Amino acid sequence: LRTGTSVAHTVPMSRANTTKTVPSAGTFSADIAGLGARDTALLRAVQRSGRAVVRLDRDRALFAGLAGVEMRKAFARLARRGWLRRVERGAYVVLGPGGTQTQRELAIVADWLDGQEYAVSGFAALAFWDLTQHAPTRVDILIAGRWKQRVRYGALEFRFVRVARERSARAQNVRLPGARAEVRIATPERALVDAAAGPHAAALPTLAEALDRVLRHGRVQRRRL
């Protein structure tokens, strides 16, 4: 992912874990034909939405007239067949044919948390702004309001840090491939400060590397820092 001259380093996602048969690459038509008419209509609506993540509480217009228990069962069936993968209750990542993970971690965050007050910071933001060469295995998300439990998704961990509303508001909106919404991400200067101290502080070698890249490549505005 590119923003100006910065490159977002990402971690590949694992395939959806399922004990059922998942759609295989190259046989999309045959696989989707194996679904019921209602599930097929739901899947096509979800795919046309352009969202990396659909939420049952937000995206009801996509659900082909389904509601309540019927809707939840339809999503569960699509997840078992490998077309979706649940990231948390009521939120599903949209997978590609063969159950492949096509979206990166920040695209998932963008559509998962769209409509909420949050900001990605810490190590994941350092990686986005090219202040570290290491791919993140944890995404720290500053949120305002109620506390939210951390979420495991394959090899990734999404960790939520409750902060004052004005702090979560200090972020830039960035458009990413694979997501309908923009992701809210801390500025390079804020990400560096957040990585230096607090509940989402990075390890000292990581911080030293970030400072070195700042000094050598001018990745941040020193006055703002």
PDB file of N, CA, C and O in Angstrom, residues 41-111:
ATOM      1  N   ALA A  41     -27.604 -15.278  -3.269  1.00  0.00           N
ATOM      2  CA  ALA A  41     -27.976 -13.864  -3.368  1.00  0.00           C
ATOM      3  C   ALA A  41     -27.278 -13.046  -2.296  1.00  0.00           C
ATOM      4  O   ALA A  41     -26.798 -11.928  -2.554  1.00  0.00           O
ATOM      5  N   LEU A  42     -27.201 -13.588  -1.096  1.00  0.00           N
ATOM      6  CA  LEU A  42     -26.524 -12.888   0.007  1.00  0.00           C
ATOM      7  C   LEU A  42     -25.039 -12.724  -0.301  1.00  0.00           C
ATOM      8  O   LEU A  42     -24.477 -11.631  -0.145  1.00  0.00           O
ATOM      9  N   LEU A  43     -24.389 -13.798  -0.766  1.00  0.00           N
ATOM     10  CA  LEU A  43     -22.955 -13.733  -1.072  1.00  0.00           C
ATOM     11  C   LEU A  43     -22.667 -12.725  -2.168  1.00  0.00           C
ATOM     12  O   LEU A  43     -21.729 -11.928  -2.063  1.00  0.00           O
ATOM     13  N   ARG A  44     -23.477 -12.724  -3.218  1.00  0.00           N
ATOM     14  CA  ARG A  44     -23.247 -11.776  -4.316  1.00  0.00           C
ATOM     15  C   ARG A  44     -23.440 -10.331  -3.849  1.00  0.00           C
ATOM     16  O   ARG A  44     -22.696  -9.432  -4.250  1.00  0.00           O
ATOM     17  N   ALA A  45     -24.420 -10.095  -2.983  1.00  0.00           N
ATOM     18  CA  ALA A  45     -24.631  -8.745  -2.457  1.00  0.00           C
ATOM     19  C   ALA A  45     -23.452  -8.302  -1.603  1.00  0.00           C
ATOM     20  O   ALA A  45     -23.004  -7.152  -1.679  1.00  0.00           O
ATOM     21  N   VAL A  46     -22.929  -9.215  -0.795  1.00  0.00           N
ATOM     22  CA  VAL A  46     -21.772  -8.905   0.046  1.00  0.00           C
ATOM     23  C   VAL A  46     -20.556  -8.588  -0.816  1.00  0.00           C
ATOM     24  O   VAL A  46     -19.823  -7.625  -0.568  1.00  0.00           O
ATOM     25  N   GLN A  47     -20.325  -9.396  -1.844  1.00  0.00           N
ATOM     26  CA  GLN A  47     -19.162  -9.176  -2.716  1.00  0.00           C
ATOM     27  C   GLN A  47     -19.288  -7.876  -3.509  1.00  0.00           C
ATOM     28  O   GLN A  47     -18.299  -7.180  -3.727  1.00  0.00           O
ATOM     29  N   ARG A  48     -20.502  -7.535  -3.944  1.00  0.00           N
ATOM     30  CA  ARG A  48     -20.689  -6.295  -4.704  1.00  0.00           C
ATOM     31  C   ARG A  48     -20.530  -5.054  -3.827  1.00  0.00           C
ATOM     32  O   ARG A  48     -20.276  -3.963  -4.332  1.00  0.00           O
ATOM     33  N   SER A  49     -20.656  -5.208  -2.525  1.00  0.00           N
ATOM     34  CA  SER A  49     -20.574  -4.054  -1.630  1.00  0.00           C
ATOM     35  C   SER A  49     -19.195  -3.411  -1.636  1.00  0.00           C
ATOM     36  O   SER A  49     -19.049  -2.241  -1.289  1.00  0.00           O
ATOM     37  N   GLY A  50     -18.165  -4.174  -1.983  1.00  0.00           N
ATOM     38  CA  GLY A  50     -16.810  -3.650  -1.981  1.00  0.00           C
ATOM     39  C   GLY A  50     -16.201  -3.558  -0.594  1.00  0.00           C
ATOM     40  O   GLY A  50     -15.105  -3.016  -0.438  1.00  0.00           O
ATOM     41  N   ARG A  51     -16.867  -4.089   0.404  1.00  0.00           N
ATOM     42  CA  ARG A  51     -16.346  -4.031   1.774  1.00  0.00           C
ATOM     43  C   ARG A  51     -15.417  -5.208   2.056  1.00  0.00           C
ATOM     44  O   ARG A  51     -15.670  -6.332   1.630  1.00  0.00           O
ATOM     45  N   ALA A  52     -14.346  -4.927   2.796  1.00  0.00           N
ATOM     46  CA  ALA A  52     -13.476  -5.991   3.269  1.00  0.00           C
ATOM     47  C   ALA A  52     -14.137  -6.753   4.416  1.00  0.00           C
ATOM     48  O   ALA A  52     -13.891  -7.941   4.605  1.00  0.00           O
ATOM     49  N   VAL A  53     -14.966  -6.042   5.185  1.00  0.00           N
ATOM     50  CA  VAL A  53     -15.675  -6.638   6.324  1.00  0.00           C
ATOM     51  C   VAL A  53     -17.120  -6.155   6.282  1.00  0.00           C
ATOM     52  O   VAL A  53     -17.376  -4.964   6.072  1.00  0.00           O
ATOM     53  N   VAL A  54     -18.053  -7.068   6.483  1.00  0.00           N
ATOM     54  CA  VAL A  54     -19.465  -6.693   6.614  1.00  0.00           C
ATOM     55  C   VAL A  54     -19.877  -6.925   8.075  1.00  0.00           C
ATOM     56  O   VAL A  54     -19.425  -7.859   8.714  1.00  0.00           O
ATOM     57  N   ARG A  55     -20.734  -6.018   8.563  1.00  0.00           N
ATOM     58  CA  ARG A  55     -21.238  -6.116   9.933  1.00  0.00           C
ATOM     59  C   ARG A  55     -22.753  -6.254   9.904  1.00  0.00           C
ATOM     60  O   ARG A  55     -23.446  -5.511   9.208  1.00  0.00           O
ATOM     61  N   LEU A  56     -23.253  -7.196  10.681  1.00  0.00           N
ATOM     62  CA  LEU A  56     -24.682  -7.461  10.701  1.00  0.00           C
ATOM     63  C   LEU A  56     -25.482  -6.283  11.229  1.00  0.00           C
ATOM     64  O   LEU A  56     -26.629  -6.084  10.835  1.00  0.00           O
ATOM     65  N   ASP A  57     -24.885  -5.484  12.109  1.00  0.00           N
ATOM     66  CA  ASP A  57     -25.613  -4.358  12.696  1.00  0.00           C
ATOM     67  C   ASP A  57     -25.577  -3.103  11.832  1.00  0.00           C
ATOM     68  O   ASP A  57     -26.305  -2.158  12.078  1.00  0.00           O
ATOM     69  N   ARG A  58     -24.747  -3.088  10.793  1.00  0.00           N
ATOM     70  CA  ARG A  58     -24.554  -1.875  10.000  1.00  0.00           C
ATOM     71  C   ARG A  58     -24.983  -2.039   8.549  1.00  0.00           C
ATOM     72  O   ARG A  58     -25.469  -1.099   7.927  1.00  0.00           O
ATOM     73  N   ASP A  59     -24.837  -3.235   8.009  1.00  0.00           N
ATOM     74  CA  ASP A  59     -24.976  -3.434   6.567  1.00  0.00           C
ATOM     75  C   ASP A  59     -26.241  -4.188   6.198  1.00  0.00           C
ATOM     76  O   ASP A  59     -26.252  -4.990   5.266  1.00  0.00           O
ATOM     77  N   ARG A  60     -27.320  -3.933   6.894  1.00  0.00           N
ATOM     78  CA  ARG A  60     -28.561  -4.683   6.685  1.00  0.00           C
ATOM     79  C   ARG A  60     -29.099  -4.549   5.268  1.00  0.00           C
ATOM     80  O   ARG A  60     -29.797  -5.436   4.771  1.00  0.00           O
ATOM     81  N   ALA A  61     -28.801  -3.456   4.594  1.00  0.00           N
ATOM     82  CA  ALA A  61     -29.304  -3.256   3.233  1.00  0.00           C
ATOM     83  C   ALA A  61     -28.757  -4.313   2.264  1.00  0.00           C
ATOM     84  O   ALA A  61     -29.313  -4.518   1.182  1.00  0.00           O
ATOM     85  N   LEU A  62     -27.670  -4.995   2.654  1.00  0.00           N
ATOM     86  CA  LEU A  62     -27.059  -5.988   1.773  1.00  0.00           C
ATOM     87  C   LEU A  62     -27.671  -7.371   1.916  1.00  0.00           C
ATOM     88  O   LEU A  62     -27.357  -8.265   1.118  1.00  0.00           O
ATOM     89  N   PHE A  63     -28.514  -7.570   2.910  1.00  0.00           N
ATOM     90  CA  PHE A  63     -28.809  -8.931   3.349  1.00  0.00           C
ATOM     91  C   PHE A  63     -30.035  -9.564   2.707  1.00  0.00           C
ATOM     92  O   PHE A  63     -30.629 -10.483   3.262  1.00  0.00           O
ATOM     93  N   ALA A  64     -30.444  -9.091   1.550  1.00  0.00           N
ATOM     94  CA  ALA A  64     -31.466  -9.747   0.729  1.00  0.00           C
ATOM     95  C   ALA A  64     -32.730 -10.086   1.506  1.00  0.00           C
ATOM     96  O   ALA A  64     -33.309 -11.151   1.342  1.00  0.00           O
ATOM     97  N   GLY A  65     -33.167  -9.182   2.365  1.00  0.00           N
ATOM     98  CA  GLY A  65     -34.404  -9.396   3.097  1.00  0.00           C
ATOM     99  C   GLY A  65     -34.285 -10.301   4.302  1.00  0.00           C
ATOM    100  O   GLY A  65     -35.283 -10.582   4.972  1.00  0.00           O
ATOM    101  N   LEU A  66     -33.087 -10.782   4.601  1.00  0.00           N
ATOM    102  CA  LEU A  66     -32.907 -11.654   5.762  1.00  0.00           C
ATOM    103  C   LEU A  66     -32.869 -10.826   7.035  1.00  0.00           C
ATOM    104  O   LEU A  66     -32.475  -9.664   7.033  1.00  0.00           O
ATOM    105  N   ALA A  67     -33.255 -11.435   8.141  1.00  0.00           N
ATOM    106  CA  ALA A  67     -33.221 -10.740   9.425  1.00  0.00           C
ATOM    107  C   ALA A  67     -33.133 -11.768  10.544  1.00  0.00           C
ATOM    108  O   ALA A  67     -33.457 -12.949  10.370  1.00  0.00           O
ATOM    109  N   GLY A  68     -32.662 -11.311  11.700  1.00  0.00           N
ATOM    110  CA  GLY A  68     -32.668 -12.121  12.905  1.00  0.00           C
ATOM    111  C   GLY A  68     -31.896 -13.417  12.780  1.00  0.00           C
ATOM    112  O   GLY A  68     -30.804 -13.477  12.219  1.00  0.00           O
ATOM    113  N   VAL A  69     -32.498 -14.494  13.296  1.00  0.00           N
ATOM    114  CA  VAL A  69     -31.850 -15.804  13.330  1.00  0.00           C
ATOM    115  C   VAL A  69     -31.549 -16.298  11.922  1.00  0.00           C
ATOM    116  O   VAL A  69     -30.477 -16.871  11.664  1.00  0.00           O
ATOM    117  N   GLU A  70     -32.456 -16.074  10.977  1.00  0.00           N
ATOM    118  CA  GLU A  70     -32.260 -16.517   9.605  1.00  0.00           C
ATOM    119  C   GLU A  70     -31.016 -15.888   8.999  1.00  0.00           C
ATOM    120  O   GLU A  70     -30.229 -16.550   8.302  1.00  0.00           O
ATOM    121  N   MET A  71     -30.806 -14.594   9.270  1.00  0.00           N
ATOM    122  CA  MET A  71     -29.639 -13.901   8.749  1.00  0.00           C
ATOM    123  C   MET A  71     -28.356 -14.458   9.367  1.00  0.00           C
ATOM    124  O   MET A  71     -27.376 -14.721   8.661  1.00  0.00           O
ATOM    125  N   ARG A  72     -28.366 -14.649  10.674  1.00  0.00           N
ATOM    126  CA  ARG A  72     -27.161 -15.172  11.346  1.00  0.00           C
ATOM    127  C   ARG A  72     -26.817 -16.572  10.847  1.00  0.00           C
ATOM    128  O   ARG A  72     -25.643 -16.912  10.665  1.00  0.00           O
ATOM    129  N   LYS A  73     -27.839 -17.394  10.611  1.00  0.00           N
ATOM    130  CA  LYS A  73     -27.582 -18.743  10.113  1.00  0.00           C
ATOM    131  C   LYS A  73     -27.004 -18.708   8.704  1.00  0.00           C
ATOM    132  O   LYS A  73     -26.128 -19.514   8.362  1.00  0.00           O
ATOM    133  N   ALA A  74     -27.490 -17.788   7.876  1.00  0.00           N
ATOM    134  CA  ALA A  74     -26.968 -17.676   6.511  1.00  0.00           C
ATOM    135  C   ALA A  74     -25.496 -17.289   6.526  1.00  0.00           C
ATOM    136  O   ALA A  74     -24.687 -17.847   5.768  1.00  0.00           O
ATOM    137  N   PHE A  75     -25.126 -16.349   7.374  1.00  0.00           N
ATOM    138  CA  PHE A  75     -23.718 -15.958   7.476  1.00  0.00           C
ATOM    139  C   PHE A  75     -22.875 -17.110   8.017  1.00  0.00           C
ATOM    140  O   PHE A  75     -21.739 -17.312   7.568  1.00  0.00           O
ATOM    141  N   ALA A  76     -23.395 -17.852   8.969  1.00  0.00           N
ATOM    142  CA  ALA A  76     -22.663 -18.998   9.510  1.00  0.00           C
ATOM    143  C   ALA A  76     -22.427 -20.050   8.427  1.00  0.00           C
ATOM    144  O   ALA A  76     -21.347 -20.650   8.353  1.00  0.00           O
ATOM    145  N   ARG A  77     -23.428 -20.273   7.569  1.00  0.00           N
ATOM    146  CA  ARG A  77     -23.251 -21.247   6.477  1.00  0.00           C
ATOM    147  C   ARG A  77     -22.181 -20.793   5.498  1.00  0.00           C
ATOM    148  O   ARG A  77     -21.336 -21.592   5.062  1.00  0.00           O
ATOM    149  N   LEU A  78     -22.194 -19.518   5.142  1.00  0.00           N
ATOM    150  CA  LEU A  78     -21.174 -19.013   4.220  1.00  0.00           C
ATOM    151  C   LEU A  78     -19.783 -19.077   4.841  1.00  0.00           C
ATOM    152  O   LEU A  78     -18.793 -19.312   4.134  1.00  0.00           O
ATOM    153  N   ALA A  79     -19.702 -18.880   6.151  1.00  0.00           N
ATOM    154  CA  ALA A  79     -18.408 -18.994   6.829  1.00  0.00           C
ATOM    155  C   ALA A  79     -17.925 -20.438   6.820  1.00  0.00           C
ATOM    156  O   ALA A  79     -16.738 -20.711   6.599  1.00  0.00           O
ATOM    157  N   ARG A  80     -18.830 -21.399   7.051  1.00  0.00           N
ATOM    158  CA  ARG A  80     -18.444 -22.812   7.030  1.00  0.00           C
ATOM    159  C   ARG A  80     -17.984 -23.243   5.648  1.00  0.00           C
ATOM    160  O   ARG A  80     -17.093 -24.083   5.520  1.00  0.00           O
ATOM    161  N   ARG A  81     -18.585 -22.646   4.610  1.00  0.00           N
ATOM    162  CA  ARG A  81     -18.192 -22.991   3.242  1.00  0.00           C
ATOM    163  C   ARG A  81     -16.925 -22.275   2.796  1.00  0.00           C
ATOM    164  O   ARG A  81     -16.418 -22.526   1.707  1.00  0.00           O
ATOM    165  N   GLY A  82     -16.407 -21.354   3.600  1.00  0.00           N
ATOM    166  CA  GLY A  82     -15.138 -20.704   3.290  1.00  0.00           C
ATOM    167  C   GLY A  82     -15.256 -19.429   2.483  1.00  0.00           C
ATOM    168  O   GLY A  82     -14.255 -18.934   1.973  1.00  0.00           O
ATOM    169  N   TRP A  83     -16.467 -18.851   2.381  1.00  0.00           N
ATOM    170  CA  TRP A  83     -16.627 -17.598   1.658  1.00  0.00           C
ATOM    171  C   TRP A  83     -16.428 -16.383   2.560  1.00  0.00           C
ATOM    172  O   TRP A  83     -16.112 -15.292   2.085  1.00  0.00           O
ATOM    173  N   LEU A  84     -16.635 -16.571   3.837  1.00  0.00           N
ATOM    174  CA  LEU A  84     -16.460 -15.519   4.833  1.00  0.00           C
ATOM    175  C   LEU A  84     -15.657 -16.082   5.992  1.00  0.00           C
ATOM    176  O   LEU A  84     -15.547 -17.298   6.159  1.00  0.00           O
ATOM    177  N   ARG A  85     -15.119 -15.174   6.816  1.00  0.00           N
ATOM    178  CA  ARG A  85     -14.460 -15.605   8.049  1.00  0.00           C
ATOM    179  C   ARG A  85     -14.809 -14.629   9.153  1.00  0.00           C
ATOM    180  O   ARG A  85     -14.653 -13.414   8.981  1.00  0.00           O
ATOM    181  N   ARG A  86     -15.294 -15.140  10.257  1.00  0.00           N
ATOM    182  CA  ARG A  86     -15.721 -14.269  11.341  1.00  0.00           C
ATOM    183  C   ARG A  86     -14.521 -13.670  12.055  1.00  0.00           C
ATOM    184  O   ARG A  86     -13.594 -14.394  12.432  1.00  0.00           O
ATOM    185  N   VAL A  87     -14.520 -12.351  12.197  1.00  0.00           N
ATOM    186  CA  VAL A  87     -13.457 -11.679  12.938  1.00  0.00           C
ATOM    187  C   VAL A  87     -13.905 -11.449  14.381  1.00  0.00           C
ATOM    188  O   VAL A  87     -13.103 -11.484  15.307  1.00  0.00           O
ATOM    189  N   GLU A  88     -15.180 -11.201  14.584  1.00  0.00           N
ATOM    190  CA  GLU A  88     -15.800 -11.176  15.899  1.00  0.00           C
ATOM    191  C   GLU A  88     -17.290 -11.383  15.704  1.00  0.00           C
ATOM    192  O   GLU A  88     -17.779 -11.446  14.564  1.00  0.00           O
ATOM    193  N   ARG A  89     -18.028 -11.484  16.779  1.00  0.00           N
ATOM    194  CA  ARG A  89     -19.461 -11.733  16.667  1.00  0.00           C
ATOM    195  C   ARG A  89     -20.128 -10.621  15.841  1.00  0.00           C
ATOM    196  O   ARG A  89     -19.997  -9.438  16.143  1.00  0.00           O
ATOM    197  N   GLY A  90     -20.834 -11.033  14.782  1.00  0.00           N
ATOM    198  CA  GLY A  90     -21.546 -10.076  13.955  1.00  0.00           C
ATOM    199  C   GLY A  90     -20.702  -9.361  12.924  1.00  0.00           C
ATOM    200  O   GLY A  90     -21.194  -8.464  12.243  1.00  0.00           O
ATOM    201  N   ALA A  91     -19.437  -9.747  12.751  1.00  0.00           N
ATOM    202  CA  ALA A  91     -18.551  -9.106  11.769  1.00  0.00           C
ATOM    203  C   ALA A  91     -17.788 -10.188  11.011  1.00  0.00           C
ATOM    204  O   ALA A  91     -17.158 -11.053  11.629  1.00  0.00           O
ATOM    205  N   TYR A  92     -17.828 -10.126   9.679  1.00  0.00           N
ATOM    206  CA  TYR A  92     -17.244 -11.159   8.833  1.00  0.00           C
ATOM    207  C   TYR A  92     -16.341 -10.539   7.774  1.00  0.00           C
ATOM    208  O   TYR A  92     -16.735  -9.598   7.076  1.00  0.00           O
ATOM    209  N   VAL A  93     -15.129 -11.100   7.650  1.00  0.00           N
ATOM    210  CA  VAL A  93     -14.210 -10.708   6.578  1.00  0.00           C
ATOM    211  C   VAL A  93     -14.632 -11.436   5.309  1.00  0.00           C
ATOM    212  O   VAL A  93     -14.941 -12.631   5.336  1.00  0.00           O
ATOM    213  N   VAL A  94     -14.654 -10.724   4.185  1.00  0.00           N
ATOM    214  CA  VAL A  94     -15.035 -11.300   2.898  1.00  0.00           C
ATOM    215  C   VAL A  94     -13.799 -11.926   2.265  1.00  0.00           C
ATOM    216  O   VAL A  94     -12.800 -11.238   2.024  1.00  0.00           O
ATOM    217  N   LEU A  95     -13.845 -13.219   2.000  1.00  0.00           N
ATOM    218  CA  LEU A  95     -12.711 -13.942   1.428  1.00  0.00           C
ATOM    219  C   LEU A  95     -12.862 -14.082  -0.079  1.00  0.00           C
ATOM    220  O   LEU A  95     -13.956 -13.929  -0.629  1.00  0.00           O
ATOM    221  N   GLY A  96     -11.750 -14.395  -0.727  1.00  0.00           N
ATOM    222  CA  GLY A  96     -11.785 -14.653  -2.155  1.00  0.00           C
ATOM    223  C   GLY A  96     -12.055 -16.111  -2.439  1.00  0.00           C
ATOM    224  O   GLY A  96     -12.149 -16.940  -1.523  1.00  0.00           O
ATOM    225  N   PRO A  97     -12.188 -16.489  -3.734  1.00  0.00           N
ATOM    226  CA  PRO A  97     -12.370 -17.895  -4.091  1.00  0.00           C
ATOM    227  C   PRO A  97     -11.250 -18.755  -3.511  1.00  0.00           C
ATOM    228  O   PRO A  97     -10.091 -18.348  -3.475  1.00  0.00           O
ATOM    229  N   GLY A  98     -11.612 -19.925  -3.047  1.00  0.00           N
ATOM    230  CA  GLY A  98     -10.624 -20.791  -2.413  1.00  0.00           C
ATOM    231  C   GLY A  98     -10.386 -20.453  -0.963  1.00  0.00           C
ATOM    232  O   GLY A  98      -9.483 -20.996  -0.336  1.00  0.00           O
ATOM    233  N   GLY A  99     -11.205 -19.547  -0.396  1.00  0.00           N
ATOM    234  CA  GLY A  99     -11.012 -19.146   0.988  1.00  0.00           C
ATOM    235  C   GLY A  99      -9.755 -18.323   1.189  1.00  0.00           C
ATOM    236  O   GLY A  99      -9.213 -18.262   2.285  1.00  0.00           O
ATOM    237  N   THR A 100      -9.270 -17.674   0.117  1.00  0.00           N
ATOM    238  CA  THR A 100      -8.033 -16.904   0.213  1.00  0.00           C
ATOM    239  C   THR A 100      -8.287 -15.550   0.874  1.00  0.00           C
ATOM    240  O   THR A 100      -9.328 -14.923   0.671  1.00  0.00           O
ATOM    241  N   GLN A 101      -7.311 -15.112   1.657  1.00  0.00           N
ATOM    242  CA  GLN A 101      -7.372 -13.809   2.312  1.00  0.00           C
ATOM    243  C   GLN A 101      -6.776 -12.773   1.367  1.00  0.00           C
ATOM    244  O   GLN A 101      -5.570 -12.796   1.079  1.00  0.00           O
ATOM    245  N   THR A 102      -7.595 -11.887   0.846  1.00  0.00           N
ATOM    246  CA  THR A 102      -7.125 -10.917  -0.132  1.00  0.00           C
ATOM    247  C   THR A 102      -6.903  -9.536   0.474  1.00  0.00           C
ATOM    248  O   THR A 102      -6.220  -8.711  -0.124  1.00  0.00           O
ATOM    249  N   GLN A 103      -7.493  -9.261   1.640  1.00  0.00           N
ATOM    250  CA  GLN A 103      -7.362  -7.939   2.245  1.00  0.00           C
ATOM    251  C   GLN A 103      -6.226  -7.916   3.266  1.00  0.00           C
ATOM    252  O   GLN A 103      -5.999  -8.901   3.974  1.00  0.00           O
ATOM    253  N   ARG A 104      -5.561  -6.779   3.367  1.00  0.00           N
ATOM    254  CA  ARG A 104      -4.522  -6.588   4.365  1.00  0.00           C
ATOM    255  C   ARG A 104      -5.133  -6.107   5.672  1.00  0.00           C
ATOM    256  O   ARG A 104      -6.304  -5.719   5.733  1.00  0.00           O
ATOM    257  N   GLU A 105      -4.298  -6.087   6.711  1.00  0.00           N
ATOM    258  CA  GLU A 105      -4.838  -5.826   8.051  1.00  0.00           C
ATOM    259  C   GLU A 105      -5.503  -4.457   8.196  1.00  0.00           C
ATOM    260  O   GLU A 105      -6.544  -4.330   8.852  1.00  0.00           O
ATOM    261  N   LEU A 106      -4.948  -3.432   7.576  1.00  0.00           N
ATOM    262  CA  LEU A 106      -5.535  -2.099   7.736  1.00  0.00           C
ATOM    263  C   LEU A 106      -6.815  -1.941   6.914  1.00  0.00           C
ATOM    264  O   LEU A 106      -7.701  -1.169   7.290  1.00  0.00           O
ATOM    265  N   ALA A 107      -6.937  -2.669   5.796  1.00  0.00           N
ATOM    266  CA  ALA A 107      -8.193  -2.663   5.052  1.00  0.00           C
ATOM    267  C   ALA A 107      -9.295  -3.324   5.878  1.00  0.00           C
ATOM    268  O   ALA A 107     -10.448  -2.881   5.882  1.00  0.00           O
ATOM    269  N   ILE A 108      -8.940  -4.374   6.598  1.00  0.00           N
ATOM    270  CA  ILE A 108      -9.904  -5.026   7.493  1.00  0.00           C
ATOM    271  C   ILE A 108     -10.365  -4.052   8.567  1.00  0.00           C
ATOM    272  O   ILE A 108     -11.558  -3.921   8.842  1.00  0.00           O
ATOM    273  N   VAL A 109      -9.417  -3.348   9.179  1.00  0.00           N
ATOM    274  CA  VAL A 109      -9.767  -2.369  10.212  1.00  0.00           C
ATOM    275  C   VAL A 109     -10.686  -1.294   9.652  1.00  0.00           C
ATOM    276  O   VAL A 109     -11.676  -0.896  10.288  1.00  0.00           O
ATOM    277  N   ALA A 110     -10.379  -0.817   8.449  1.00  0.00           N
ATOM    278  CA  ALA A 110     -11.137   0.287   7.853  1.00  0.00           C
ATOM    279  C   ALA A 110     -12.623  -0.043   7.747  1.00  0.00           C
ATOM    280  O   ALA A 110     -13.484   0.761   8.149  1.00  0.00           O
ATOM    281  N   ASP A 111     -12.953  -1.222   7.222  1.00  0.00           N
ATOM    282  CA  ASP A 111     -14.362  -1.567   7.035  1.00  0.00           C
ATOM    283  C   ASP A 111     -14.985  -2.193   8.281  1.00  0.00           C
ATOM    284  O   ASP A 111     -16.195  -2.116   8.477  1.00  0.00           O
TER     285      ASP A 111
END
